[in-house]
Coordinates of C-alpha atoms and ligand atoms in Angstrom, one line a residue:
X255 CA 20.6 -58.8 21.5
X256 CA 22.6 -60.0 18.6
X257 CA 21.4 -60.3 14.6
X258 CA 23.6 -61.7 12.3
X259 CA 24.7 -58.9 9.6
X260 CA 23.1 -60.2 6.4
X261 CA 26.3 -60.6 3.8
X262 CA 27.4 -58.0 2.5
X263 CA 25.9 -57.2 -1.5
X264 CA 28.5 -55.7 -2.8
X265 CA 27.9 -57.1 -6.7
X266 CA 24.1 -56.1 -6.5
X267 CA 24.9 -52.5 -4.4
X268 CA 27.8 -51.7 -7.2
X269 CA 27.0 -53.7 -9.9
X270 CA 26.8 -51.2 -13.9
X271 CA 27.7 -48.1 -11.5
X272 CA 30.2 -45.8 -12.8
X273 CA 32.2 -45.0 -9.4
X274 CA 33.3 -41.2 -9.2
X275 CA 37.2 -40.9 -9.3
X276 CA 38.4 -41.5 -6.1
X277 CA 40.6 -38.5 -6.5
X278 CA 36.7 -36.6 -6.5
X279 CA 35.7 -38.9 -3.2
X280 CA 38.6 -37.7 -1.6
X281 CA 37.9 -34.4 -2.4
X282 CA 34.0 -34.1 -1.8
X283 CA 34.5 -36.1 1.8
X284 CA 37.6 -33.7 3.2
X285 CA 35.7 -30.6 2.1
X286 CA 32.9 -32.3 4.0
X287 CA 30.0 -32.7 1.6
X288 CA 30.1 -36.4 1.7
X289 CA 29.2 -38.3 5.0
X290 CA 30.2 -41.9 5.6
X291 CA 26.9 -43.1 6.5
X292 CA 23.7 -44.4 4.7
X293 CA 20.2 -42.5 3.6
X294 CA 19.0 -44.4 6.7
X295 CA 21.8 -43.8 8.8
X296 CA 21.2 -39.9 8.6
X297 CA 17.8 -40.2 8.5
X298 CA 17.8 -42.3 11.6
X299 CA 20.2 -39.5 14.1
X300 CA 17.9 -36.9 12.4
X301 CA 15.3 -38.4 13.4
X302 CA 16.5 -39.2 16.8
X303 CA 17.4 -35.4 17.4
X304 CA 14.2 -34.6 16.9
X305 CA 12.1 -37.4 18.1
X306 CA 8.8 -35.4 18.3
X307 CA 9.1 -32.7 15.9
X308 CA 6.4 -33.9 12.9
X309 CA 7.9 -35.4 9.9
X310 CA 5.1 -35.4 7.9
X311 CA 1.7 -33.6 7.4
X312 CA -1.1 -35.7 4.8
X313 CA -4.8 -35.9 4.1
X314 CA -4.3 -38.8 6.3
X315 CA -2.6 -37.1 9.3
X316 CA 0.7 -36.4 11.0
X317 CA 3.7 -38.5 11.3
X318 CA 6.6 -37.5 14.0
X319 CA 10.1 -38.1 13.7
X320 CA 10.0 -40.9 16.2
X321 CA 6.8 -42.4 15.0
X322 CA 7.9 -42.7 11.2
X323 CA 11.3 -43.8 12.5
X324 CA 9.3 -46.4 14.2
X325 CA 6.9 -47.7 12.0
X326 CA 9.2 -48.1 9.1
X327 CA 12.0 -50.3 11.3
X328 CA 8.2 -52.7 11.1
X329 CA 7.6 -52.7 7.8
X330 CA 11.2 -53.2 6.8
X331 CA 11.2 -55.8 9.5
X332 CA 8.6 -57.3 7.0
X333 CA 9.5 -56.7 3.8
X334 CA 12.7 -58.9 4.9
X335 CA 10.4 -61.7 6.2
X336 CA 8.5 -61.8 2.3
X337 CA 12.0 -63.0 0.9
X338 CA 13.3 -59.5 -0.4
X339 CA 16.7 -59.2 0.0
X340 CA 19.2 -56.4 0.7
X341 CA 19.8 -55.0 -3.2
X342 CA 16.6 -56.2 -4.7
X343 CA 14.9 -53.7 -6.3
X344 CA 11.4 -52.4 -6.2
X345 CA 9.7 -50.5 -8.6
X346 CA 7.3 -47.5 -7.3
X347 CA 3.8 -46.8 -8.6
X348 CA 2.4 -45.0 -5.5
X349 CA 1.1 -41.0 -5.3
X350 CA 1.5 -38.2 -2.7
X351 CA 0.1 -40.3 0.2
X352 CA 0.8 -41.2 4.1
X353 CA 2.2 -44.6 2.7
X354 CA 4.9 -43.5 0.3
X355 CA 6.9 -42.1 2.7
X356 CA 6.7 -45.4 5.3
X357 CA 7.5 -47.4 2.1
X358 CA 10.0 -45.5 0.9
X359 CA 12.1 -45.4 4.0
X360 CA 11.0 -49.0 4.9
X361 CA 12.5 -50.1 1.5
X362 CA 15.7 -48.3 2.6
X363 CA 15.6 -49.4 5.5
X364 CA 15.1 -53.1 4.0
X365 CA 18.4 -52.4 1.6
X366 CA 16.0 -52.7 -1.2
X367 CA 16.6 -50.0 -4.1
X368 CA 13.4 -48.0 -4.5
X369 CA 12.6 -47.5 -8.8
X370 CA 11.4 -44.7 -9.0
X371 CA 8.7 -45.1 -11.7
X372 CA 5.2 -43.3 -12.1
X373 CA 1.7 -44.2 -10.9
X374 CA 0.9 -43.5 -14.8
X375 CA 3.3 -45.5 -16.1
X376 CA 1.8 -48.6 -17.8
X377 CA 3.1 -52.0 -19.3
X378 CA 5.2 -50.7 -22.3
X379 CA 7.0 -48.8 -19.5
X380 CA 7.3 -50.7 -16.0
X381 CA 8.2 -53.7 -18.4
X382 CA 10.9 -52.0 -19.8
X383 CA 12.0 -50.9 -16.6
X384 CA 11.4 -53.8 -14.6
X385 CA 13.3 -56.0 -16.7
X386 CA 16.2 -53.4 -17.0
X387 CA 16.6 -53.5 -13.2
X388 CA 15.8 -56.9 -12.5
X389 CA 13.1 -55.5 -10.3
X390 CA 12.0 -58.4 -7.8
X391 CA 9.0 -56.2 -5.9
X392 CA 6.4 -53.8 -7.2
X393 CA 4.9 -51.3 -5.1
X394 CA 1.3 -50.1 -6.4
X395 CA -1.7 -48.1 -5.5
X396 CA -4.8 -49.6 -5.4
X397 CA -7.5 -46.9 -5.9
X398 CA -6.1 -44.8 -8.4
X399 CA -8.6 -43.0 -10.5
X400 CA -9.4 -45.0 -13.8
X401 CA -6.9 -47.4 -13.9
X402 CA -6.5 -50.7 -11.5
X403 CA -2.6 -50.9 -10.5
X404 CA -2.7 -53.7 -8.6
X405 CA -4.9 -55.6 -11.6
X406 CA -1.7 -54.2 -13.6
X407 CA 0.8 -55.3 -11.0
X408 CA -0.3 -59.3 -11.5
X409 CA -0.1 -58.8 -14.5
X410 CA 3.2 -57.6 -15.2
X411 CA 4.5 -60.6 -12.8
X412 CA 3.4 -62.9 -14.8
X413 CA 6.1 -64.4 -17.0
X414 CA 9.0 -61.8 -15.5
X415 CA 11.7 -63.4 -14.9
X416 CA 13.4 -61.5 -11.5
X417 CA 10.0 -59.9 -10.1
X418 CA 8.3 -62.1 -7.2
X419 CA 6.2 -59.8 -4.7
X420 CA 3.2 -57.6 -5.6
X421 CA 3.0 -55.0 -2.6
X422 CA 0.1 -52.9 -2.3
X423 CA -0.3 -49.7 -0.5
X424 CA -4.6 -48.3 0.2
X425 CA -6.0 -51.7 -0.6
X426 CA -8.5 -53.7 1.5
X427 CA -7.2 -56.4 3.6
X428 CA -8.9 -59.1 1.4
X429 CA -7.7 -57.8 -2.0
X430 CA -5.1 -61.1 -1.5
X431 CA -1.9 -59.4 -1.9
X432 CA 0.4 -58.1 0.4
X433 CA -0.7 -54.7 1.9
X434 CA 2.7 -52.4 2.7
X435 CA 0.2 -51.1 6.0
X436 CA 0.3 -54.5 7.3
X437 CA 3.9 -55.6 7.0
X438 CA 6.1 -55.9 10.6
X439 CA 2.2 -55.6 12.2
X440 CA 3.6 -58.3 15.1
X441 CA 6.8 -57.8 15.1
X442 CA 9.5 -56.6 18.2
X443 CA 10.1 -53.0 17.7
X444 CA 13.9 -53.5 19.3
X445 CA 14.2 -57.2 16.9
X446 CA 13.0 -54.9 13.9
X447 CA 15.7 -52.0 14.2
X448 CA 18.3 -54.2 15.0
X449 CA 17.8 -56.1 11.8
X450 CA 17.3 -52.3 10.1
X451 CA 20.9 -51.6 11.9
X452 CA 22.2 -55.2 10.7
X453 CA 21.6 -54.4 7.1
X454 CA 22.5 -50.8 7.2
X455 CA 26.0 -52.1 8.5
X456 CA 26.5 -54.0 5.1
X457 CA 25.9 -51.1 3.2
X458 CA 28.8 -48.3 2.1
X459 CA 28.1 -44.6 1.7
X460 CA 28.8 -45.0 -2.2
X461 CA 27.0 -47.9 -2.8
X462 CA 24.0 -47.6 -4.9
X463 CA 20.8 -46.0 -2.9
X464 CA 17.8 -45.7 -5.5
X465 CA 17.2 -45.4 -9.0
X466 CA 15.8 -42.8 -10.9
X467 CA 14.6 -42.6 -14.5
X468 CA 16.1 -40.3 -17.1
X469 CA 13.5 -38.3 -19.1
X470 CA 16.2 -39.4 -21.7
X471 CA 17.1 -38.6 -25.1
X472 CA 16.8 -42.2 -26.7
X473 CA 14.0 -44.6 -27.3
X474 CA 15.2 -46.9 -24.4
X475 CA 15.1 -45.3 -20.6
X476 CA 17.6 -44.6 -18.9
X477 CA 18.2 -45.7 -15.3
X478 CA 20.2 -43.0 -12.9
X479 CA 22.2 -44.9 -10.0
X480 CA 22.0 -42.6 -6.8
X481 CA 24.4 -43.3 -4.0
X482 CA 24.0 -42.9 -0.5
X483 CA 26.2 -40.1 0.3
X484 CA 26.1 -37.9 -2.5
X485 CA 22.0 -37.7 -2.9
X486 CA 21.8 -37.1 1.5
X487 CA 24.2 -34.2 0.5
X488 CA 22.2 -33.2 -2.3
X489 CA 19.3 -32.7 -0.4
X490 CA 20.6 -31.2 2.9
X491 CA 22.9 -28.8 0.2
X492 CA 19.1 -27.8 -1.0
X493 CA 17.8 -27.4 2.5
X494 CA 21.0 -25.3 3.2
X495 CA 20.3 -23.3 0.4
X496 CA 17.1 -21.8 2.0
X497 CA 18.3 -22.1 5.6
X498 CA 15.6 -25.1 6.3
X499 CA 15.5 -26.0 10.0
X500 CA 13.6 -28.1 12.4
X501 CA 10.8 -25.1 12.2
X502 CA 10.4 -25.6 7.9
X503 CA 7.6 -26.6 6.8
X504 CA 7.4 -28.0 3.2
X505 CA 4.8 -28.2 0.9
X506 CA 5.2 -30.6 -1.9
X507 CA 2.7 -31.3 -4.6
X508 CA 4.3 -32.8 -7.9
X509 CA 4.9 -36.3 -7.7
X510 CA 7.3 -37.5 -4.5
X511 CA 9.2 -40.2 -5.7
X512 CA 10.3 -37.9 -8.9
X513 CA 14.3 -37.0 -8.3
X514 CA 12.8 -33.0 -7.4
X515 CA 10.0 -34.8 -4.5
X516 CA 12.7 -37.4 -2.6
X517 CA 15.5 -34.5 -3.0
X518 CA 13.5 -31.0 -2.4
X519 CA 10.2 -32.0 -0.5
X520 CA 11.2 -35.3 1.0
X521 CA 14.8 -35.8 2.1
X522 CA 15.3 -32.1 1.8
X523 CA 13.5 -31.2 5.1
X524 CA 14.2 -34.7 6.7
X525 CA 18.0 -33.7 6.6
X526 CA 17.2 -30.9 9.1
X527 CA 14.1 -32.2 10.7
X528 CA 11.7 -30.2 9.3
X529 CA 8.3 -31.2 8.0
X530 CA 7.1 -32.3 4.9
X531 CA 3.5 -31.1 4.0
X532 CA 2.9 -33.7 1.3
X533 CA -0.1 -32.5 -1.1
X534 CA -2.0 -33.7 -4.0
X535 CA -1.2 -31.9 -7.0
X536 CA -4.9 -30.8 -6.9
X537 CA -4.6 -27.2 -6.0
X538 CA -8.4 -27.7 -4.3
X539 CA -7.2 -30.3 -2.0
X540 CA -3.4 -28.6 -1.9
X541 CA -3.9 -25.6 -0.5
X542 CA -6.2 -26.1 2.4
X543 CA -3.8 -28.8 3.7
X544 CA -1.1 -26.5 3.7
X545 CA -2.2 -23.9 5.1
X546 CA -4.0 -26.0 7.8
X547 CA 0.1 -26.5 8.5
X548 CA 1.3 -23.6 8.2
X549 CA 3.6 -24.2 5.4
X550 CA 6.8 -22.2 5.7
X551 CA 8.3 -22.7 1.6
X552 CA 6.9 -24.6 -1.0
X553 CA 8.4 -25.6 -4.6
X554 CA 5.4 -24.8 -7.6
X555 CA 6.2 -26.6 -11.1
X556 CA 5.1 -25.3 -13.8
X557 CA 2.1 -26.9 -14.1
X558 CA 1.1 -25.1 -10.9
X559 CA 2.4 -21.4 -12.2
X560 CA -1.7 -20.8 -11.9
X561 CA -1.6 -21.0 -8.1
X562 CA -1.5 -17.5 -8.3
X563 CA -5.4 -16.7 -9.4
X564 CA -6.5 -19.5 -7.0
X565 CA -8.8 -18.6 -4.3
X566 CA -7.1 -20.8 -1.6
X567 CA -3.8 -19.3 -1.8
X568 CA -4.7 -16.3 0.4
X569 CA -5.1 -18.6 3.4
X570 CA -1.3 -20.0 2.8
X571 CA 0.0 -16.5 2.5
X572 CA 0.5 -15.5 5.8
X573 CA 2.6 -18.5 7.1
X574 CA 4.5 -18.7 3.9
X575 CA 7.8 -17.0 3.1
X576 CA 9.6 -19.1 0.2
X577 CA 7.8 -19.9 -3.3
X578 CA 10.4 -21.5 -5.5
X579 CA 9.2 -21.9 -9.3
X580 CA 10.4 -24.6 -11.3
X581 CA 10.3 -26.0 -15.0
X582 CA 10.4 -23.1 -17.2
X583 CA 10.6 -19.5 -17.6
X584 CA 9.0 -17.4 -15.4
X585 CA 7.3 -14.5 -16.6
X586 CA 7.8 -10.9 -14.9
X587 CA 4.5 -10.8 -14.2
X588 CA 4.3 -14.1 -12.6
X589 CA 7.0 -13.5 -10.6
X590 CA 6.1 -9.9 -9.7
X591 CA 2.5 -11.5 -8.5
X592 CA 4.4 -13.6 -6.2
X593 CA 6.4 -10.7 -4.4
X594 CA 3.6 -8.5 -4.4
X595 CA 2.1 -11.4 -2.0
X596 CA 5.8 -10.6 0.3
X597 CA 6.7 -13.9 -0.6
X598 CA 10.3 -14.1 -1.5
X599 CA 10.4 -16.0 -4.5
X600 CA 13.3 -17.8 -6.7
X601 CA 14.2 -20.7 -9.1
X602 CA 15.1 -24.5 -8.8
X603 CA 16.5 -25.6 -12.3
X604 CA 17.7 -29.3 -11.7
X605 CA 17.4 -32.7 -12.7
X606 CA 17.7 -36.4 -11.7
X607 CA 20.7 -37.0 -13.0
X608 CA 21.9 -33.9 -10.4
X609 CA 23.1 -30.8 -11.1
X610 CA 21.0 -28.5 -9.6
X611 CA 21.2 -24.4 -9.3
X612 CA 19.3 -22.3 -7.1
X613 CA 19.0 -18.5 -6.7
X614 CA 20.3 -18.3 -3.2
X615 CA 19.0 -15.8 -0.5
X616 CA 20.7 -12.8 -1.4
X617 CA 20.8 -13.3 -5.5
X618 CA 19.4 -9.8 -6.6
X619 CA 15.6 -9.6 -7.5
X620 CA 16.9 -9.4 -11.1
X621 CA 18.6 -13.0 -11.1
X622 CA 15.7 -14.3 -9.2
X623 CA 13.3 -13.9 -12.2
X624 CA 15.5 -14.2 -14.9
X625 CA 17.9 -16.7 -14.3
X626 CA 18.1 -19.7 -12.5
X627 CA 20.8 -19.0 -10.1
X628 CA 24.0 -20.3 -9.6
X629 CA 25.1 -24.0 -8.8
X630 CA 24.2 -25.6 -5.8
X631 CA 27.2 -26.3 -4.0
X632 CA 30.5 -25.1 -4.1
X633 CA 32.4 -28.1 -5.8
X634 CA 30.0 -28.0 -8.7
X635 CA 31.5 -27.2 -12.5
X636 CA 29.4 -26.0 -14.7
X637 CA 31.0 -25.1 -18.7
X638 CA 28.8 -24.0 -21.4
X639 CA 29.9 -25.7 -24.7
X640 CA 29.2 -25.7 -28.0
X641 CA 26.8 -28.4 -29.3
X642 CA 28.8 -31.9 -29.9
X643 CA 32.0 -30.6 -28.6
X644 CA 34.5 -30.0 -25.8
X645 CA 34.8 -26.2 -26.7
X646 CA 33.2 -23.7 -24.2
X647 CA 31.8 -20.5 -25.6
X648 CA 32.5 -17.4 -24.6
X649 CA 30.8 -16.0 -21.2
X650 CA 27.4 -14.9 -22.7
X651 CA 26.8 -16.8 -25.4
X652 CA 24.2 -19.9 -25.7
X653 CA 25.7 -23.3 -25.4
X654 CA 24.9 -27.0 -24.0
X655 CA 25.1 -26.7 -20.3
X656 CA 27.8 -29.8 -18.9
X657 CA 28.0 -29.9 -15.3
X658 CA 30.2 -32.2 -13.4
X659 CA 30.1 -32.6 -9.2
X660 CA 29.2 -33.7 -5.7
X661 CA 26.0 -34.7 -6.8
X662 CA 26.2 -35.5 -10.2
X663 CA 26.7 -39.0 -11.9
X664 CA 29.3 -40.4 -14.0
X665 CA 27.2 -42.5 -15.9
X666 CA 23.9 -44.2 -16.3
X667 CA 23.3 -47.9 -15.1
X668 CA 25.0 -50.5 -17.1
X669 CA 24.6 -48.1 -20.5
X670 CA 28.5 -47.6 -21.3
X671 CA 27.3 -46.7 -25.2
X672 CA 25.2 -43.9 -24.4
X673 CA 27.5 -43.1 -22.1
X674 CA 29.9 -42.5 -24.4
X675 CA 28.0 -39.3 -26.1
X676 CA 25.5 -37.8 -22.7
X677 CA 29.5 -37.3 -21.0
X678 CA 32.3 -35.4 -22.2
X679 CA 35.9 -36.8 -22.2
X680 CA 36.6 -35.7 -18.4
X681 CA 33.0 -36.8 -16.7
X682 CA 31.0 -33.4 -17.5
X683 CA 27.4 -34.5 -17.8
X684 CA 25.8 -33.4 -21.3
X685 CA 22.5 -31.8 -19.4
X686 CA 21.1 -31.7 -23.4
X687 CA 19.7 -28.1 -22.0
X688 CA 20.8 -24.9 -23.6
X689 CA 21.7 -22.1 -21.1
X690 CA 24.2 -18.9 -20.9
X691 CA 26.2 -16.8 -18.4
X692 CA 24.5 -13.8 -17.1
X693 CA 26.2 -11.0 -15.1
X694 CA 24.0 -8.7 -12.9
X695 CA 25.4 -6.5 -10.3
X696 CA 28.5 -8.1 -10.6
X697 CA 27.2 -11.9 -10.3
X698 CA 27.2 -14.2 -12.3
X699 CA 24.0 -16.4 -13.1
X700 CA 22.9 -19.1 -15.4
X701 CA 19.9 -18.6 -17.5
X702 CA 18.2 -21.4 -19.2
X703 CA 17.5 -20.6 -23.1
X704 CA 16.2 -24.1 -24.0
X705 CA 17.5 -27.3 -25.4
X706 CA 18.7 -29.5 -27.9
X707 CA 17.4 -33.0 -26.2
X708 CA 14.8 -34.6 -28.1
X709 CA 12.4 -34.2 -25.4
X710 CA 8.9 -32.8 -24.9
X711 CA 8.3 -31.2 -21.4
X712 CA 4.9 -31.6 -20.8
X713 CA 4.2 -29.7 -17.0
X714 CA 7.5 -31.4 -15.6
X715 CA 7.2 -35.1 -17.1
X716 CA 9.4 -35.4 -19.7
X717 CA 8.3 -37.4 -23.2
X718 CA 10.7 -38.5 -25.2
X719 CA 9.9 -37.9 -28.7
X720 CA 11.7 -40.5 -30.7
X721 CA 10.0 -42.8 -28.1
X722 CA 6.6 -41.7 -29.3
X723 CA 7.5 -41.5 -32.8
X724 CA 9.1 -45.4 -33.0
X725 CA 5.2 -46.0 -31.2
X726 CA 3.3 -44.4 -33.8
X727 CA 4.9 -45.9 -37.3
X728 CA 4.0 -49.5 -35.5
X729 CA 0.4 -48.1 -36.6
X730 CA -0.6 -49.2 -40.7
X731 CA -1.5 -45.8 -41.5
X732 CA 1.4 -44.4 -40.1
X733 CA 4.8 -43.9 -42.9
X734 CA 6.8 -41.4 -40.9
X735 CA 6.5 -39.8 -37.7
X736 CA 7.5 -36.9 -35.8
X737 CA 6.6 -35.5 -32.5
X738 CA 7.4 -31.9 -31.3
X739 CA 6.0 -29.7 -28.8
X740 CA 3.9 -27.0 -28.6
X741 CA 3.6 -24.3 -26.5
X742 CA 0.5 -24.7 -23.8
X743 CA -0.5 -22.0 -20.9
X744 CA -1.2 -24.4 -17.7
X745 CA 1.8 -27.5 -19.4
X746 CA 4.3 -25.5 -20.8
X747 CA 4.1 -27.6 -23.2
X748 CA 2.3 -30.5 -25.0
X749 CA 3.2 -32.9 -27.8
X750 CA 2.0 -32.5 -31.1
X751 CA 2.2 -35.7 -33.9
X752 CA 3.5 -34.6 -37.5
X753 CA 2.3 -37.8 -39.7
X754 CA 2.5 -39.1 -42.8
X755 CA 0.0 -41.4 -44.0
X756 CA 0.4 -44.8 -46.0
X757 CA -2.7 -44.7 -47.2
X758 CA -5.9 -43.4 -45.9
X759 CA -4.9 -40.9 -42.5
X760 CA -6.6 -41.7 -39.5
X761 CA -7.8 -39.6 -36.3
X762 CA -6.3 -38.6 -33.2
X763 CA -8.6 -40.3 -31.1
X764 CA -7.7 -43.4 -33.5
X765 CA -4.0 -42.8 -32.9
X766 CA -4.3 -42.6 -28.9
X767 CA -6.2 -45.8 -28.7
X768 CA -3.3 -47.3 -30.3
X769 CA -1.1 -46.1 -27.9
X770 CA -3.1 -47.4 -25.0
X771 CA -2.9 -50.7 -26.3
X772 CA 0.5 -50.3 -26.6
X773 CA 0.4 -49.6 -22.9
X774 CA 2.0 -45.9 -23.2
X775 CA 1.4 -44.3 -20.5
X776 CA -1.5 -41.8 -21.2
X777 CA 0.9 -38.7 -20.7
X778 CA 3.0 -39.4 -23.4
X779 CA 0.2 -39.5 -26.1
X780 CA 0.3 -36.8 -28.2
X781 CA -2.8 -33.8 -27.6
X782 CA -2.4 -32.8 -31.5
X783 CA -2.4 -34.5 -35.1
X784 CA -1.4 -33.4 -38.1
X785 CA -0.7 -35.1 -41.6
X786 CA 1.5 -34.1 -44.3
X787 CA 2.2 -35.5 -47.5
X788 CA 6.4 -35.1 -46.4
X789 CA 8.0 -34.4 -43.6
X790 CA 10.9 -31.5 -43.6
X791 CA 14.1 -32.6 -43.5
X792 CA 17.6 -30.2 -43.3
X793 CA 20.1 -30.0 -46.2
X794 CA 22.0 -33.5 -44.7
X795 CA 18.7 -35.1 -44.7
X796 CA 18.1 -35.1 -41.4
X797 CA 14.5 -34.8 -40.1
X798 CA 14.3 -31.0 -39.4
X799 CA 12.6 -30.5 -35.8
X800 CA 13.3 -26.9 -35.9
X801 CA 11.3 -25.6 -38.5
X802 CA 9.1 -28.3 -37.7
X803 CA 8.8 -26.7 -33.9
X804 CA 8.2 -23.5 -35.3
X805 CA 5.1 -23.9 -38.1
X806 CA 3.0 -26.0 -35.4
X807 CA 3.4 -23.4 -33.0
X808 CA 2.4 -21.1 -35.6
X809 CA 4.8 -18.8 -36.3
X810 CA 7.4 -18.0 -39.4
X811 CA 9.7 -20.7 -39.9
X812 CA 13.4 -20.1 -38.5
X813 CA 15.5 -18.7 -40.9
Ligands
AMP34 P1 13.7 -34.8 -14.4 O1 15.5 -34.9 -14.7 O2 12.8 -34.8 -14.3 O3 14.0 -33.5 -13.5 O4 14.8 -33.4 -16.0 C1 15.0 -32.3 -15.7 C2 15.1 -31.4 -16.6 O5 13.7 -31.0 -16.9 C3 16.0 -30.3 -17.1 O6 17.2 -31.1 -17.5 C4 15.8 -29.7 -18.0 O7 15.6 -30.0 -18.9 C5 14.1 -29.1 -16.9 N1 14.0 -28.4 -16.2 C6 14.1 -28.4 -14.9 N2 14.1 -27.4 -14.2 C7 13.9 -26.8 -15.5 C8 13.7 -24.6 -14.8 N3 13.6 -24.4 -14.1 N4 14.0 -24.1 -15.9 C9 13.9 -24.8 -17.5 N5 13.8 -26.6 -17.2 C10 14.0 -27.2 -16.1

């Protein structure tokens, strides 16, 4: 049967993307790292090789590769019938559930671009992001606790220049919206597959596939364009690093639509025919699901380090082989306690922009505890530079970690001015993280020592300090604002606002109401407040955040 291929949407799938230089592309292909397929074509190949293997386990049950592949063909067909066209961005606001994975592959199969927002983003974030990318679709989850995302989606679509389709998951059939679950219900599977194939034939391996969001260093969100071949390679390299195969059952508890979720949780196991056990972030729900699924591998973000004291962990231990910790320094005590359970414990360092480091199997125990290991790819290039310079620091000294390689972006989406600061002249991404090289037992490893970018890492969600400061000074009682991290045992860090009053100071509850009224996601709201008569300045008159951080943490001011 013949299905006409939709016109190749070159302009949308390359617009605003800084391409990898031709010689780098050649090197990555010659080395066999980049393939020639789209994400969907890669997934289809794996699904065809492992049709009866369970691809996905959630609270809602299991799906084999054959089932997941067939169902997402139908939904993709339904998305096309709605009028969505290849290259149309669709903003995702959904949590870890079966329909999210269906939506992910169906969106890709229809040639649409998933935009990886979070379910807890609100009007302040979504209105900016959806305009920035020219979103055509908005996928929201019904029934999220305390907030009606479906009503929110309707509001967002009003007076929006491009948004035309509100899609839901988990909504009742009569909610008057398009339920993703119902799309393509009546489509013929053969016709649906032919349409998917025709769409994919019009997409190249170096076209943009997914739009991730940066935790960013400026007040305006930055969009990270990830391309088909490099994004799949990132996931396959990650799966290969741990030796995963079709018998691996990998649990993921942090938001799956995050970069770590897609690379390590979804595409990682799916690149080798393994199983994703997609769990809630709530350990009381996640651990029984993991135990029942016989999980072999798990990634715990910093917000879950407390799992070591959870009574539900014992039931997972018999099948669990590998624990990967990520997001913050790992104490020797925590590391030892995991290993004492017979669990091989390691670390991951990574970011939406690309660059991963992992403690590969074979890394000595000390390297697995005290460092984040070595770069994921043999073609990753890493430099530790003196901040604001292109000069490398001597080995062992702390500097800014900069990276270039076969899955690290060369620029943000349509942001040349920002790129000029965020990349070196020769295309290394300046991560904003401080690192040093450490020699252990004859190997050289990367240790993360802090950061220079002005963000707060709240349990893995990045809060941009400058963005919150700009929002706080819009309150009439606030003359000046500085937002800094305070250490927190459970989440790693929380935000503290240090403010100078214009008139009478107000309390934290009032400031949080102010941010809520501005539609700011709750995870960005400061959780501590201090009023000052003035904010400390450096000798050149810049806000002295280093000093403030030390002061609010209760430590002595830095010398
Ligand atoms: P994201 O792009 O949201 O995944 O955030 C990436 C950032 O998270 C990095 O640039 C680091 O600042 C931080 N990060 C990720 N992994 C680690 C880790 N293992 N240790 C410390 N910080 C980390």
